[in-house]
PDB file of C-alpha atoms and ligand atoms in Angstrom:
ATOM      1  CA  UNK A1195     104.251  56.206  45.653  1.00  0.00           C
ATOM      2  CA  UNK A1196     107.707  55.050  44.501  1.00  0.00           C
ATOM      3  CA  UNK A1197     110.395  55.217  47.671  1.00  0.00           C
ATOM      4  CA  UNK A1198     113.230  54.110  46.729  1.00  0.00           C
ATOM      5  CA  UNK A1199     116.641  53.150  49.243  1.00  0.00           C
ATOM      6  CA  UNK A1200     119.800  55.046  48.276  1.00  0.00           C
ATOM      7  CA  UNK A1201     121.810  54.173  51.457  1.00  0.00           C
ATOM      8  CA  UNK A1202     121.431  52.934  55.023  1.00  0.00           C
ATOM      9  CA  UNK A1203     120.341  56.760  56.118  1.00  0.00           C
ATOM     10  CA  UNK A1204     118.968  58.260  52.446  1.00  0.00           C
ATOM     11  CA  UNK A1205     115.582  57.785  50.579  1.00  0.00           C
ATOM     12  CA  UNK A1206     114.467  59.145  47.206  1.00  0.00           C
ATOM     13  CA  UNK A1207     110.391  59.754  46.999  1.00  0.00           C
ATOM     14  CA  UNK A1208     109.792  59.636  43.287  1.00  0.00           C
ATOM     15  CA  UNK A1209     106.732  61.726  43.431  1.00  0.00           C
ATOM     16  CA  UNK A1210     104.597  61.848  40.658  1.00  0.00           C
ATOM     17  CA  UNK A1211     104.488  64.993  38.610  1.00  0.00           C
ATOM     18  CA  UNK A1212     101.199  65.162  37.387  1.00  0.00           C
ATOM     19  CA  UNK A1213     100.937  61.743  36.486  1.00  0.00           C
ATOM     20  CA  UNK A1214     104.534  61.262  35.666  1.00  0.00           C
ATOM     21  CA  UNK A1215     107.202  59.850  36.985  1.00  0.00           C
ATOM     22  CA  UNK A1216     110.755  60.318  37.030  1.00  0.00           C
ATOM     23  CA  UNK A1217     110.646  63.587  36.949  1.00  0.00           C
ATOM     24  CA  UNK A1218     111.201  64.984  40.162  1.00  0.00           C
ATOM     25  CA  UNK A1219     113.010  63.254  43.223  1.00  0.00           C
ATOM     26  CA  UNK A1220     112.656  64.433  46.757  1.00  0.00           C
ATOM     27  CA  UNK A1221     115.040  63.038  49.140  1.00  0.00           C
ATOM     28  CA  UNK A1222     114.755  62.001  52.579  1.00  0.00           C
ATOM     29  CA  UNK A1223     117.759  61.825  55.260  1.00  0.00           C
ATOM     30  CA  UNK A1224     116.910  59.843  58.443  1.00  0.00           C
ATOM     31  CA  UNK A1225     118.718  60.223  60.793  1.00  0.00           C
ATOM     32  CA  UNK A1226     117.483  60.375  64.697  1.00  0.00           C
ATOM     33  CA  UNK A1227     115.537  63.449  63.306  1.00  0.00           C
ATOM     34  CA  UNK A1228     114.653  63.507  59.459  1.00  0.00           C
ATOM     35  CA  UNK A1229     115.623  66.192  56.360  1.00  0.00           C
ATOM     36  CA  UNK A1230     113.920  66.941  53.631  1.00  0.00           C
ATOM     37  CA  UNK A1231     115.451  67.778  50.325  1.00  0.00           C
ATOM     38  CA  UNK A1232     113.959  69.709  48.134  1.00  0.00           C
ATOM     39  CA  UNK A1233     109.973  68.687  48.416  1.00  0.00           C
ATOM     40  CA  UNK A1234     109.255  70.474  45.649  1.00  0.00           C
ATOM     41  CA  UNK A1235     106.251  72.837  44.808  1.00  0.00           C
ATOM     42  CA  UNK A1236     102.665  72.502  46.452  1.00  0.00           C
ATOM     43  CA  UNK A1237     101.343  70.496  43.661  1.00  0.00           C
ATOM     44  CA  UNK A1238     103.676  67.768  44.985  1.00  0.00           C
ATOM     45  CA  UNK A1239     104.061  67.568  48.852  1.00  0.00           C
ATOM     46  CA  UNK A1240     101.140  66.063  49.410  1.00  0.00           C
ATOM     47  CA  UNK A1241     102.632  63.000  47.917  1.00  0.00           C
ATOM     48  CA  UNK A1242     105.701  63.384  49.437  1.00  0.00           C
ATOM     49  CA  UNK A1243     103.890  63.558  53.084  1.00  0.00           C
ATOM     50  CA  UNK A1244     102.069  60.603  51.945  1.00  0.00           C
ATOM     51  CA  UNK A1245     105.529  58.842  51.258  1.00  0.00           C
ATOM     52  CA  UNK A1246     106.940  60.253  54.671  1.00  0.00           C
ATOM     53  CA  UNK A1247     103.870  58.566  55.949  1.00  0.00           C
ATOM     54  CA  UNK A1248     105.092  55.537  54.842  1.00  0.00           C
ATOM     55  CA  UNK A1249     108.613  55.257  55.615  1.00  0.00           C
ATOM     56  CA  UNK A1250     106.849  56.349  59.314  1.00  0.00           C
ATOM     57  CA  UNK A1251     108.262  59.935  59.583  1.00  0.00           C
ATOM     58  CA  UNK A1252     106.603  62.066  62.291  1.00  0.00           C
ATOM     59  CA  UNK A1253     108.616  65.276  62.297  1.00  0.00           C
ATOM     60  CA  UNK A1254     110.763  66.883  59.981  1.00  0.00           C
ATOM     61  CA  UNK A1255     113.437  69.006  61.670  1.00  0.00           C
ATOM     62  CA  UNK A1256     115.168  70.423  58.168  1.00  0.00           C
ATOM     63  CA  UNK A1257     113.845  71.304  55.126  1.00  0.00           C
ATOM     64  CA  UNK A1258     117.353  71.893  52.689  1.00  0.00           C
ATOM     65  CA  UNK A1259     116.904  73.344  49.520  1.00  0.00           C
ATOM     66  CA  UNK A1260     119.516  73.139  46.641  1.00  0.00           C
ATOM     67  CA  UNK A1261     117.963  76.146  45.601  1.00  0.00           C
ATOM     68  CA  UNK A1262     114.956  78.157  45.437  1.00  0.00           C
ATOM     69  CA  UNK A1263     113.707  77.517  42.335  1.00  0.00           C
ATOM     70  CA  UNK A1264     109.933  76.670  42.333  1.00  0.00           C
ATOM     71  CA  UNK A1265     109.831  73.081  40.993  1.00  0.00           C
ATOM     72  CA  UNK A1266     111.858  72.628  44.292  1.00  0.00           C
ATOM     73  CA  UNK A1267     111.057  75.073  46.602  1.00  0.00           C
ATOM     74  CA  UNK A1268     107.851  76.124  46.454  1.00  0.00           C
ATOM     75  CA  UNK A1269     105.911  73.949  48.712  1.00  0.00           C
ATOM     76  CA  UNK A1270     107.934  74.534  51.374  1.00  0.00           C
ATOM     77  CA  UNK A1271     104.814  76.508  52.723  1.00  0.00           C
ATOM     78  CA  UNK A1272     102.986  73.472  52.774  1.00  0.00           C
ATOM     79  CA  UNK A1273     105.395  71.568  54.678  1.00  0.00           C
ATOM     80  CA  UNK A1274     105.679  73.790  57.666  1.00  0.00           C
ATOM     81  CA  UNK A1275     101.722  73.318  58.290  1.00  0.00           C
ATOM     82  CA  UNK A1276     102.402  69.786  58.414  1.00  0.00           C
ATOM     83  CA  UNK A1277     106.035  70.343  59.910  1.00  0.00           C
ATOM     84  CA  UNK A1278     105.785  72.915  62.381  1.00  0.00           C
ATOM     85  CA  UNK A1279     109.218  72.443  63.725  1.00  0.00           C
ATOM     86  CA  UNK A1280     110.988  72.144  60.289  1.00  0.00           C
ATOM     87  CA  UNK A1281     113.403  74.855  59.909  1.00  0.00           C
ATOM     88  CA  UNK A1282     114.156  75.536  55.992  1.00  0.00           C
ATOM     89  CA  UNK A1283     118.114  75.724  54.962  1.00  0.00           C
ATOM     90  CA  UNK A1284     118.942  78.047  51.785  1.00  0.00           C
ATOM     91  CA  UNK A1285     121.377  79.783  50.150  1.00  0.00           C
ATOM     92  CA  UNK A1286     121.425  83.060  51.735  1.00  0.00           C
ATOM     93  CA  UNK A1287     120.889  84.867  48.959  1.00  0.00           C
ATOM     94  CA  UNK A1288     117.756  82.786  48.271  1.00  0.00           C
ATOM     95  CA  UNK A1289     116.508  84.274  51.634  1.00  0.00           C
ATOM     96  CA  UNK A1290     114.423  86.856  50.794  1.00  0.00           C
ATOM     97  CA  UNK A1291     112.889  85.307  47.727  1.00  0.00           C
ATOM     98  CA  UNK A1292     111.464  82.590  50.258  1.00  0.00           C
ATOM     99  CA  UNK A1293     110.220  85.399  52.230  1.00  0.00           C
ATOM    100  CA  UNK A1294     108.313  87.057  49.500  1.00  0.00           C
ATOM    101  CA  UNK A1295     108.506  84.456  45.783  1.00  0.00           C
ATOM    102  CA  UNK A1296     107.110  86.902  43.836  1.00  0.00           C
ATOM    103  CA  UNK A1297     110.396  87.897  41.839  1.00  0.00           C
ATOM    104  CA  UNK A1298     111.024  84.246  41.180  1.00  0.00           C
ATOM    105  CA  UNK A1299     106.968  83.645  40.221  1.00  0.00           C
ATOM    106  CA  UNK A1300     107.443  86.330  37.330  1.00  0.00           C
ATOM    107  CA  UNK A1301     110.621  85.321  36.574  1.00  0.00           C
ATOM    108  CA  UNK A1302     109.184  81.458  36.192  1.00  0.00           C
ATOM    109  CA  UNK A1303     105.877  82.927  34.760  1.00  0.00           C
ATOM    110  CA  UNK A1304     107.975  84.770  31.839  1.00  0.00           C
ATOM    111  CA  UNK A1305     109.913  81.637  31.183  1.00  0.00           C
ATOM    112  CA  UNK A1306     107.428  79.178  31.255  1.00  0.00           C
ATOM    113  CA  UNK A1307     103.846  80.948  30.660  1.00  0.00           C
ATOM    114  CA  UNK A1308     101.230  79.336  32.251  1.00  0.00           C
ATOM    115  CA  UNK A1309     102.564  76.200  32.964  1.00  0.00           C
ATOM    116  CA  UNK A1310     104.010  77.491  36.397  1.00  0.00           C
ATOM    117  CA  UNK A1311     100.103  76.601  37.667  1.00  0.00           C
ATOM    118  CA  UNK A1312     100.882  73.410  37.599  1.00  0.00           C
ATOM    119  CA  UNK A1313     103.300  74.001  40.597  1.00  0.00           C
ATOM    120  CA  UNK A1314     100.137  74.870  42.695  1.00  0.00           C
ATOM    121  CA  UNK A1315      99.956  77.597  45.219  1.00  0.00           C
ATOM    122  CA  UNK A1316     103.214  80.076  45.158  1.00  0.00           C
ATOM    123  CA  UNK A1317     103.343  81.076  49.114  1.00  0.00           C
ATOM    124  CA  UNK A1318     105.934  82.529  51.198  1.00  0.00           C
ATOM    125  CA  UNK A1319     107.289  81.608  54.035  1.00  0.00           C
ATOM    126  CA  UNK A1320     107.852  83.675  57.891  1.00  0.00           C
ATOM    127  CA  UNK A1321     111.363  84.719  57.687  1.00  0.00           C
ATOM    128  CA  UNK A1322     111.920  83.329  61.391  1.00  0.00           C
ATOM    129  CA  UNK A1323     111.550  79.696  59.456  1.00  0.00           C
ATOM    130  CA  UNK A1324     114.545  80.161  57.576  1.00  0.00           C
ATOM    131  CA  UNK A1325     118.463  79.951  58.065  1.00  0.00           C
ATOM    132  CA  UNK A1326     120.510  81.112  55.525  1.00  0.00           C
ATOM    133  CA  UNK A1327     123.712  78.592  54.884  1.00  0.00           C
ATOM    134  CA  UNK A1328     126.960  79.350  55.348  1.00  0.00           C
ATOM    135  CA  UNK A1329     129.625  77.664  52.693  1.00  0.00           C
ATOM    136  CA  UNK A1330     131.196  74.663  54.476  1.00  0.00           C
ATOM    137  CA  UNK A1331     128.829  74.323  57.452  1.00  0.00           C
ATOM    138  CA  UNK A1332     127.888  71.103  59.187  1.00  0.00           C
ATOM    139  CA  UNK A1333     124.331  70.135  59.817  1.00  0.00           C
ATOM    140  CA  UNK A1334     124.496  67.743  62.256  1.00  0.00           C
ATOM    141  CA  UNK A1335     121.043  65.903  62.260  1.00  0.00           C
ATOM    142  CA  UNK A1336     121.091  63.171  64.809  1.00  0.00           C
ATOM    143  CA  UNK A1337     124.034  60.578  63.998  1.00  0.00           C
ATOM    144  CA  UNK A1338     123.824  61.771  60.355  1.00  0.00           C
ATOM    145  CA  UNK A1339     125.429  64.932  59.151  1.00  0.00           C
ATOM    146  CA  UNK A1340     125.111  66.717  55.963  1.00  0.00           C
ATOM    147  CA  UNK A1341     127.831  69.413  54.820  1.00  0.00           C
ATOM    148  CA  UNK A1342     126.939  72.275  52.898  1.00  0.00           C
ATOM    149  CA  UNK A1343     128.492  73.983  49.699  1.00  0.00           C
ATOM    150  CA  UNK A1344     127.988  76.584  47.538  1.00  0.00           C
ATOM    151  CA  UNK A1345     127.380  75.300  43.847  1.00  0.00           C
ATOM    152  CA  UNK A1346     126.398  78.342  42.005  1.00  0.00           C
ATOM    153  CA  UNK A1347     126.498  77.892  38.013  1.00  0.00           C
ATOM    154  CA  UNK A1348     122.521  76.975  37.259  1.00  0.00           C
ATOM    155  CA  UNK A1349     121.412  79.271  39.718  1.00  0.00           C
ATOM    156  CA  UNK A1350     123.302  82.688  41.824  1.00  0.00           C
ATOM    157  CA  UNK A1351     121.482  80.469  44.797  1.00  0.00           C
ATOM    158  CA  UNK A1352     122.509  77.183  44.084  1.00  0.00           C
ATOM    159  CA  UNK A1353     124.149  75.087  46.898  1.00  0.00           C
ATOM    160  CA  UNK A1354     125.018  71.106  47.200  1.00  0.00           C
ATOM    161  CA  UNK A1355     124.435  68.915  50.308  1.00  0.00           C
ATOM    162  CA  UNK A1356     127.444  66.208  51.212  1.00  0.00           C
ATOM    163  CA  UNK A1357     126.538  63.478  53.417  1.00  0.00           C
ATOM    164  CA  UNK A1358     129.763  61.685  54.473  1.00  0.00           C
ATOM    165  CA  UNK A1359     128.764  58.367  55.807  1.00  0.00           C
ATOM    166  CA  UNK A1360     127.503  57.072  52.419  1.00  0.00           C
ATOM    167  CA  UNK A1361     129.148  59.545  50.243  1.00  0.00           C
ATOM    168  CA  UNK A1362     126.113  60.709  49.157  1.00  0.00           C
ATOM    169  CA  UNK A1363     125.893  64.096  47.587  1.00  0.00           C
ATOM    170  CA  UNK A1364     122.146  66.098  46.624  1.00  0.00           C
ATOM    171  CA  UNK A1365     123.462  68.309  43.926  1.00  0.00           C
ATOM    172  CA  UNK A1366     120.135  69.618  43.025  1.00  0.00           C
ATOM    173  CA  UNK A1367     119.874  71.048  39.068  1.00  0.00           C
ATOM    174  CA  UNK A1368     124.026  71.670  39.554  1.00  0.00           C
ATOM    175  CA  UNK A1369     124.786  68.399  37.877  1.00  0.00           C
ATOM    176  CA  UNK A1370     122.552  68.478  34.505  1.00  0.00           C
ATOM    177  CA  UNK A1371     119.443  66.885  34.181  1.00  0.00           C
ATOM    178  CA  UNK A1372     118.266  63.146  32.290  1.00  0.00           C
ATOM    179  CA  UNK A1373     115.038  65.379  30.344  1.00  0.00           C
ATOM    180  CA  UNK A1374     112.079  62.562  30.212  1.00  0.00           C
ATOM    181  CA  UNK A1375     114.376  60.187  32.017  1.00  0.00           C
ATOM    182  CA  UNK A1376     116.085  58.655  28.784  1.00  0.00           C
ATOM    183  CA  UNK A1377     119.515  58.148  30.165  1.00  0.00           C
ATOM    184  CA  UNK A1378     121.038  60.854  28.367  1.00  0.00           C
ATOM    185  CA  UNK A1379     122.396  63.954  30.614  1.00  0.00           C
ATOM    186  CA  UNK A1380     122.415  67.617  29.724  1.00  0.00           C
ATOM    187  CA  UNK A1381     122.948  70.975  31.482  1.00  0.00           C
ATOM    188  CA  UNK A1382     119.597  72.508  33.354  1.00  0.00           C
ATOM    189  CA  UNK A1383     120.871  76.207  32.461  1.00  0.00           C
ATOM    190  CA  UNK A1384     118.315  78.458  32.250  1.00  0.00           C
ATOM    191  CA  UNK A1385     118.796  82.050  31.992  1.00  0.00           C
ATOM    192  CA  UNK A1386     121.007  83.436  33.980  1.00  0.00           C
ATOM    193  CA  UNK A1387     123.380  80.618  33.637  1.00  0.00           C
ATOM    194  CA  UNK A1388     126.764  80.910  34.216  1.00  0.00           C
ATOM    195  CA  UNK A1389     129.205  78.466  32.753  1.00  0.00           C
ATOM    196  CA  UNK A1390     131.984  79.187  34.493  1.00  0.00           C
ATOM    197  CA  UNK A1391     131.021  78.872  37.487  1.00  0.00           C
ATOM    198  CA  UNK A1392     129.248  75.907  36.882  1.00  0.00           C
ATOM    199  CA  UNK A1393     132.263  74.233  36.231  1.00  0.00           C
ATOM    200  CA  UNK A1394     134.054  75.311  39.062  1.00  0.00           C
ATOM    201  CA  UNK A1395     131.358  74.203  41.274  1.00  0.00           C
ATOM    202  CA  UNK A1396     131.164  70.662  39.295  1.00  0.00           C
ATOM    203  CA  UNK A1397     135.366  70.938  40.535  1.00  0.00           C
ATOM    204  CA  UNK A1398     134.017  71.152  43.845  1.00  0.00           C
ATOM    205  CA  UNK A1399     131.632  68.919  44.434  1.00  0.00           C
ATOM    206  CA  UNK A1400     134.560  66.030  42.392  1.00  0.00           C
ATOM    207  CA  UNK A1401     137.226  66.972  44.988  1.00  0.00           C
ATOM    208  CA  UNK A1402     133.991  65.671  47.856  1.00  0.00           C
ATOM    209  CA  UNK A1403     135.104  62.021  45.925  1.00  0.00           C
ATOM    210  CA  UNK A1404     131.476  61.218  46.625  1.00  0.00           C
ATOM    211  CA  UNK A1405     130.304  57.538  45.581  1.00  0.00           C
ATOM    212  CA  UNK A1406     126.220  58.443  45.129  1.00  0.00           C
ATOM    213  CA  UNK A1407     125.120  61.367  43.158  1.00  0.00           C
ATOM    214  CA  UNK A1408     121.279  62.404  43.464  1.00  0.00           C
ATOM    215  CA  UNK A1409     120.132  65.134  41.034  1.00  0.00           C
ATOM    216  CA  UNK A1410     116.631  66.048  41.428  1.00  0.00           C
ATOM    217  CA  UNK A1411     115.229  65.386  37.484  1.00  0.00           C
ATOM    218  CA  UNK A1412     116.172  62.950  38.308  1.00  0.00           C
ATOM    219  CA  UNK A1413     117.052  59.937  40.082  1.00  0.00           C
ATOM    220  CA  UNK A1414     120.621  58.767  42.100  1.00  0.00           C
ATOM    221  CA  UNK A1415     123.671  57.373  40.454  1.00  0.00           C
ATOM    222  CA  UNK A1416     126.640  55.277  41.272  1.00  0.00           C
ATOM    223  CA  UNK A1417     129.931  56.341  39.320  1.00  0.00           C
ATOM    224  CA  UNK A1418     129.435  59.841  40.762  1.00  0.00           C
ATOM    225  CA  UNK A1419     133.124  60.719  40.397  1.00  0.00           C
ATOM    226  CA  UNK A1420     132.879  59.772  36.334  1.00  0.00           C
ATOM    227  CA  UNK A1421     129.554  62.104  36.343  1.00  0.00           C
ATOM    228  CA  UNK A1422     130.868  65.436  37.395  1.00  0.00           C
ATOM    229  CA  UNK A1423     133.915  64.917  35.390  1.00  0.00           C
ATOM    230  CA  UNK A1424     131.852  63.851  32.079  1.00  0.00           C
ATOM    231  CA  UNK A1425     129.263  67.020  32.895  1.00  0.00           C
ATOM    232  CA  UNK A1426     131.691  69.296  33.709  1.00  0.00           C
ATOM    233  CA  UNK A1427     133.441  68.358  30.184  1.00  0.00           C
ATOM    234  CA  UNK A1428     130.125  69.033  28.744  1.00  0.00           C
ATOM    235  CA  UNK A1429     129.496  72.492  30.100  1.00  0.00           C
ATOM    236  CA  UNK A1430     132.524  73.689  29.198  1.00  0.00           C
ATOM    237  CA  UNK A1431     131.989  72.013  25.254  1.00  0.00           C
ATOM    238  CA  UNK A1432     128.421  73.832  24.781  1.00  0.00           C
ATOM    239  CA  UNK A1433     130.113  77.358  26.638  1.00  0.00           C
ATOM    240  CA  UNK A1434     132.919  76.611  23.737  1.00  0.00           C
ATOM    241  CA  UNK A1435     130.190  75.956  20.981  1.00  0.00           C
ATOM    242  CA  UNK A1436     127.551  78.773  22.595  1.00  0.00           C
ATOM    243  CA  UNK A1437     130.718  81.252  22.553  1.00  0.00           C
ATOM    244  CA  UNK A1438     131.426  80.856  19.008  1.00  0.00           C
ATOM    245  CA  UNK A1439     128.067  80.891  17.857  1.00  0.00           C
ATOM    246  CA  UNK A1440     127.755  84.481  19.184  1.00  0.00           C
ATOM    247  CA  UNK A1441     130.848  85.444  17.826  1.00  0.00           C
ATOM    248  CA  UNK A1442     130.487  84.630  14.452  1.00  0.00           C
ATOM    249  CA  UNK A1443     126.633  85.326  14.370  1.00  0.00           C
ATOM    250  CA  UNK A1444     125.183  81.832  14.109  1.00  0.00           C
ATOM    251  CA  UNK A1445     121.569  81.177  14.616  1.00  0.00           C
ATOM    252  CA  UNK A1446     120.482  79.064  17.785  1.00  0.00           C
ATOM    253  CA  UNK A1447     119.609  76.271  15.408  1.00  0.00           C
ATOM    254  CA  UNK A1448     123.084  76.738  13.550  1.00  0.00           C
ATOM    255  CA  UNK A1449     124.511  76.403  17.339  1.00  0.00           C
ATOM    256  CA  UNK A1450     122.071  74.107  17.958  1.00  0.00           C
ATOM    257  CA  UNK A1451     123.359  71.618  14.848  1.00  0.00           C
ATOM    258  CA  UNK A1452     126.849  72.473  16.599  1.00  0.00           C
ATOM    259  CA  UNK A1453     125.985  71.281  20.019  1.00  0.00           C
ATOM    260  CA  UNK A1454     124.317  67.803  18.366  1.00  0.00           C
ATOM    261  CA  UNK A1455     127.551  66.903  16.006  1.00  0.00           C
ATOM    262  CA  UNK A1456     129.595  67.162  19.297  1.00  0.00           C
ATOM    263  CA  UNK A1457     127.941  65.622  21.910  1.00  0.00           C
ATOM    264  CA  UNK A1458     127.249  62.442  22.336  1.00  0.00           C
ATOM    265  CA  UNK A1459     124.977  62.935  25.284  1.00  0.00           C
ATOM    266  CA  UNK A1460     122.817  65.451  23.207  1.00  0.00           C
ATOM    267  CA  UNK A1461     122.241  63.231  19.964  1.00  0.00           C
ATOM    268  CA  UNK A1462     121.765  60.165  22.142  1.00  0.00           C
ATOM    269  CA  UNK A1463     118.660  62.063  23.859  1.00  0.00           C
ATOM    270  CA  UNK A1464     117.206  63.356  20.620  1.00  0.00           C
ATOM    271  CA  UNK A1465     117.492  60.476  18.801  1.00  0.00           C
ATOM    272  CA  UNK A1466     115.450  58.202  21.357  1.00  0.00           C
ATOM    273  CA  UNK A1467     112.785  61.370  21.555  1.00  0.00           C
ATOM    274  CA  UNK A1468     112.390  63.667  18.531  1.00  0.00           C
ATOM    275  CA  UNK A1469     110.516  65.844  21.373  1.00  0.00           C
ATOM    276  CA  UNK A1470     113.131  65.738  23.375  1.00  0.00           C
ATOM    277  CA  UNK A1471     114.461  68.567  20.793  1.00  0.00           C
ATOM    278  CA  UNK A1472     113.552  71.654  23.185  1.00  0.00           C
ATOM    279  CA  UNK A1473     115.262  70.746  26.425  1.00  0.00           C
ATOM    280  CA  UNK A1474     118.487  70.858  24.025  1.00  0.00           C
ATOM    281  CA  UNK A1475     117.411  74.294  22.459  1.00  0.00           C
ATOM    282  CA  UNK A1476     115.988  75.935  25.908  1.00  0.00           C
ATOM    283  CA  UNK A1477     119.313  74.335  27.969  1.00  0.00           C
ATOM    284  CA  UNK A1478     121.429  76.018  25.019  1.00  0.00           C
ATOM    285  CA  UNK A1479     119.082  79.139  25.343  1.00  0.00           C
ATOM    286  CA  UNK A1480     120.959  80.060  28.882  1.00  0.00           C
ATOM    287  CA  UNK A1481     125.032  79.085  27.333  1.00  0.00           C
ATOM    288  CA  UNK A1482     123.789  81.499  24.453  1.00  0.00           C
ATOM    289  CA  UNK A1483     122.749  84.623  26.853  1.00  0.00           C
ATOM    290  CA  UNK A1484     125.431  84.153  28.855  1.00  0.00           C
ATOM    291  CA  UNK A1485     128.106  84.091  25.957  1.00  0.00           C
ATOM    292  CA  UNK A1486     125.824  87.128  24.808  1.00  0.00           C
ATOM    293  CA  UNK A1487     126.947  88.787  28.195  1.00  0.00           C
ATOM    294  CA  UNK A1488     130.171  88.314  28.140  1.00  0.00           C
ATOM    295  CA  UNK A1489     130.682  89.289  24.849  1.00  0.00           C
ATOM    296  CA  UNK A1490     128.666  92.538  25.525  1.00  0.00           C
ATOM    297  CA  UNK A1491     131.298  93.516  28.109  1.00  0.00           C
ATOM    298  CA  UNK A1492     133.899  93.472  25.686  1.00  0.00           C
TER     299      UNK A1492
HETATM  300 ZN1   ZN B2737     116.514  74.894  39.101  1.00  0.00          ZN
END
């Protein structure tokens, strides 16, 4: 199991997706007690438990979620049976879905069919496990501390984790995703995406002038200030390009075209995967229904 260092206090478990790597990182914060972020659905934590093993974690006192999508959130059942003590931090309007995930199963289920099994068993977890976040609060975990924001934009639930001391900052889906882990970035925006908001939250998390940025598909990068400034120029390009599209009544593959002549980032992914075609179309998907939105309450 790939652990990798990110700092003196951070660790990224690279845990194998079903075979594959680099595609979802969990991260671990030691500090006199240990976090876990985002361990991802039940399919995975057994690896990352294994890779807790390793770096010779006992007891998890936090579980922090970016957000409460499945691929990140749904294991956190699993966790507690190993963690007992392990309180679980979310967004508190991700609260309830942790209670009871079965809005967020259909939702998933409708998006991606069947391939949601592959996240293992959906379970809830006892409300008395969770704490909702408040914007700006300070988890203090034992001579490390990790600050809280609200990042909505991919999700209503989104929120980003700042630890200080490094200047490391767990931005979950918030910060775009590298799709097979080719190098090239582009917005995780499913449906319902907001833009706007992702961009102010990418303003947000820049004005943090963090050094190490950790996305969870995937990996941790230096140069974090030049990140959220080159994403956040990106979002608001393909909310341009997705806006006109609707207006003037161009296809998805007409905005698509659009989208490909203007970023860089976009050609450079398709043209070292052909495949890597439908993580542009489904990522432009979300910019479309939201300009669809907006335009509808014209
Ligand atoms: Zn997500």
């Amino acid at each position: 199991m790939p652990t990798q260092r990110v700092s003196d206090d951070v660790h990224m478990i690279d845990t194998p997706y079903h075979g594959r790597t680099g595609v979802l990182g969990t991260y671990v914060v030691a500090g006199e007690r240990v976090t876990v972020v985002d361990p991802g659905p039940a399919s995975q934590v057994p690896s990352v438990i294994e890779a807790l093993d390793r770096l010779g974690v006992e007891e998890v006192s936090t579980i922090a979620l970016t957000h409460i999508h499945l691929d990140h959130a749904a294991g956190c059942w699993m966790m507690l049976e190993r963690y007992p003590g392990a309180v679980v931090h979310c967004h508190p309007r991700g609260v309830d879905h942790m209670v009871d995930p079965s809005k967020i199963e259909d939702a998933a289920r409708e998006a991606f069919g069947d391939k949601i099994e592959e996240y293992g068993e959906i379970r809830g977890i006892p409300k008395e496990k969770l704490k909702a976040s408040v914007d700006r609060e300070r988890l203090r975990l034992g001579g490390v501390e990790l600050q809280v924001f609200y990042t909505p934009g991919h999700s209503f639930h989104s929120q980003s984790y700042y630890e200080p001391k490094g200047r490391v900052l767990f931005a979950g889906d918030a910060a775009g995703h590298t799709p097979e882990n080719r190098g090239a970035v582009i917005p995780a925006s499913p449906a319902p995406y907001n833009p706007v908001q992702a961009a102010e939250s990418l303003n947000r998390m820049e004005a943090l002038d963090p050094s190490v940025l950790c996305i969870s598909h995937f990996g941790f990068h230096g140069g974090a200030v030049k990140w959220l400034r080159d994403f956040r120029r990106q979002v608001l390009l393909w909310e341009r390009l997705a806006s006109e599209g609707v207006e003037e009544d161009r296809t998805l593959t007409e905005t698509y075209l659009t989208v490909l002549d203007a970023d860089s980032e976009a050609r450079k992914l398709v043209s070292t995967d052909p495949e890597a075609e439908g993580h542009v179309y489904s990522s432009l998907a979300g910019f479309v229904s939201y300009a669809r939105w907006v335009k509808s309450r014209k």
